[in-house]
Amino acid sequence: MQLQYFLLLAAALFCIGTYGLITSRNAVRVLMSIELMLNAVNLNLMGFSNYLDPVQIKGQVFTVFVLTVAAAEAAVGLAIVLTIYRNRNTVDMEEFNLLKW
Amino acid sequence: MAQILLQTVWFIPCYPLIGAFLSILWFPAITRRTGPRPSGYVNAILTFFAFAHGVIALTAIWNQPAQHQFIPWLNVAGLDLTIPLDISAVTVGATVLITGLNLLAQIYSIGYMEMDWGWARFFSLMGLFEAGMCGLVLSNSLFFSYMILEVLTLGTYLLIGLWFNQSLVVTGARDAFLTKRVGDLFLLMGVVAILPLAGTWNFDELAVWAKTANIDPTVATLLSLTLIAGPMGKCAQFPLHLWLDEAMEGPLPATILRNTVVVETGAWILIKLQPVIALSPVGLKTTIIVGAATAVGASLIAIAQIDIKRTLSYIVSSYMGLVFIAVGTGQTQTALTLIFAYSLAMGLLVMSIGSVVWNSITQDVRALGGLWAKRPISGISFLVGAAGVIGLPPFGCFWALSELAGGLWNTHPSLLGILLFVNGVTAFGLVRVFGLVFGGKPKQMTERSPEVSWPFILPMTVLMGFTLHVPHLLAAWQLLPLATLNYTAAGLLVLSSAIGIGAGAFIYLNEKWEKPVRIGSQAVQDFFAYDFYTAQLYRVTVVFAVGLISQIISWIDRNIVDGFVNLIGLATVFGGQSLKYNVNGQTQFYALTILFGVALLGLLVSWPLLARLSLIVGG
């Protein structure tokens, strides 16, 4: 019955990340929340891999890929934040509502 | 020769039609330099051809049985619209009457329209009328008669509206068209309804069918009422009579035609439909009541008019009412005789007053007077016309009226009283006009009033001759009811004429009687002078109701129907305008939306599972 606890923890972490994603005003914190969500996914993958596929451990392979892609994504994300900061001198998400209706 | 002309009698309506089309050449915008007079001459010549053709054909058909010709027109599934022609002494004689009167009216117009540039339009419409009426009398089908009646309604509209820069002409033409159209549309209902019942529109076959027809009394009543409604409008019967009064705004030579023959087109249809109308006692009763009411009312209105043309137009309505009475009591032959004798005399009366109007300018009988010494021919024409219209032996209408009186003697004594009353009042009215126009002392407007030129005098005297010869003609056609004459009824008729003439002469040819005459209260005089306030009556009933309904429907269309469609458009615009605020530029809001979507989709996909889960947990 240990898989469920892993999954529940991952879900909790995902929800915390989600909450941070849509409430944070700081763009860097938004990126951090995304990292939380990705790590929650990684926890899931690891849990499933361990309990359901202990032989082929495809979940762990997935996790490695997710980690690398997340790193690349965070780098690009930070670059975007930096570019925006250069132009607008702020990282407040609420100031970035120019592309509306 | 005569046989050939008889076989081609269908060509009679074509002569005036050709003339009507040729007149177009002399429209002021087409022939710009030489004036429109040739259009009148061409039309008169073609009318003469039609007249001559008719006369020769009449000699050939005289005392011969009726012939029938069929002109194929349209044959579609289940409906055979072949034009049947009825070539009998009566129909060919009617074309002769029409073309003859039209020829005289056209010669008269050549004088009357001297100072007018609108000859082409005028004569082409006169030609159209003549063609339509000849076609009407020759056609032996209710359907084609209806078609021609409608063409004539349009012709009336255009002919009354000849001088359309006068506002009263425009309203008069409008009323004439709409009033006659209403009657015609009712007639159309009857025309359409009679086909499934009788299976034919041929007048002869309809008469045969009506003899043995066994249809529901309600259907018969409704059918005969619709068939009466058409002639009611055409013959200017109550309550569809105002148009004839307003039609007096049109040119006078057209009035000759209208008062004599056009109004009789309706009576012609009525006479031909008499067997069908007789299917329903209610229909016959309605015919009689309408005719009697019009005859009495219009003859009383006529004596209260001050416009010389209108004093005659109400007599027209009144005499058409007598024709209605004759048809209602089944005396169709008498009705035809009455129409024949009446139209010649009425044509003469209109010509006479037209010649007075032409160079006395005014139409107000109060401003006319003392013309007898200066205008003998016009005066004698008026007298002959008046004698020909009222029941005064030995002139024309006496024979028809006394025949009618004899027919009413036993069966409808009250109608006989009405006939005598109408005859007396008409005699009074005509003597009144004569006394005011020709009697008395010259007034300012008639101080210098020369007799008119030959184009007036010629048709007037010729028609006077015909009017005087009506009894001879009737005798030659063995239509004089000498053998069957009810001498008591005829005597009463003569007595009523004598009383009318005597009273008229006593009041209006008497210098000592104060003019303008005051009889009774002013309100009563106004009531008759304003035609029972019919214009106001129309305005507060039909015109008001139709106007109100039109406005309501227009409002519903503009607001509710249009509004509904516009509302859909507006709602869409509003939706777009308001929903665009979902795109609020906040990236995190988009993320939230995506999450909601995913969550919703997840719920939907896993719903069966979740439902079972709750069951398991609950259980």
XYZ file of C-alpha atoms in Angstrom, chain A residues 18 21-24 30 93-94 96-97 99-101, chain B residues 580-588 590-592 595:
26
model
C -0.292 24.653 -9.382
C 1.813 28.810 -10.717
C -1.423 30.766 -10.859
C -1.019 33.004 -7.831
C 2.610 34.090 -7.869
C 6.190 30.992 -11.407
C 3.255 38.974 -13.765
C 0.419 41.464 -13.395
C 2.583 41.582 -18.347
C -1.036 41.892 -19.503
C -1.582 41.031 -25.095
C -5.210 41.192 -24.191
C -8.418 41.399 -26.235
C -13.382 38.848 -25.437
C -12.551 39.894 -21.867
C -11.641 36.261 -21.233
C -8.482 37.010 -23.183
C -7.266 39.249 -20.377
C -3.530 39.114 -21.098
C -2.668 37.361 -17.801
C -0.633 34.259 -18.607
C -1.548 32.769 -15.273
C -4.642 31.108 -19.227
C -2.870 28.491 -17.150
C -5.836 28.383 -14.814
C -6.114 23.446 -15.608
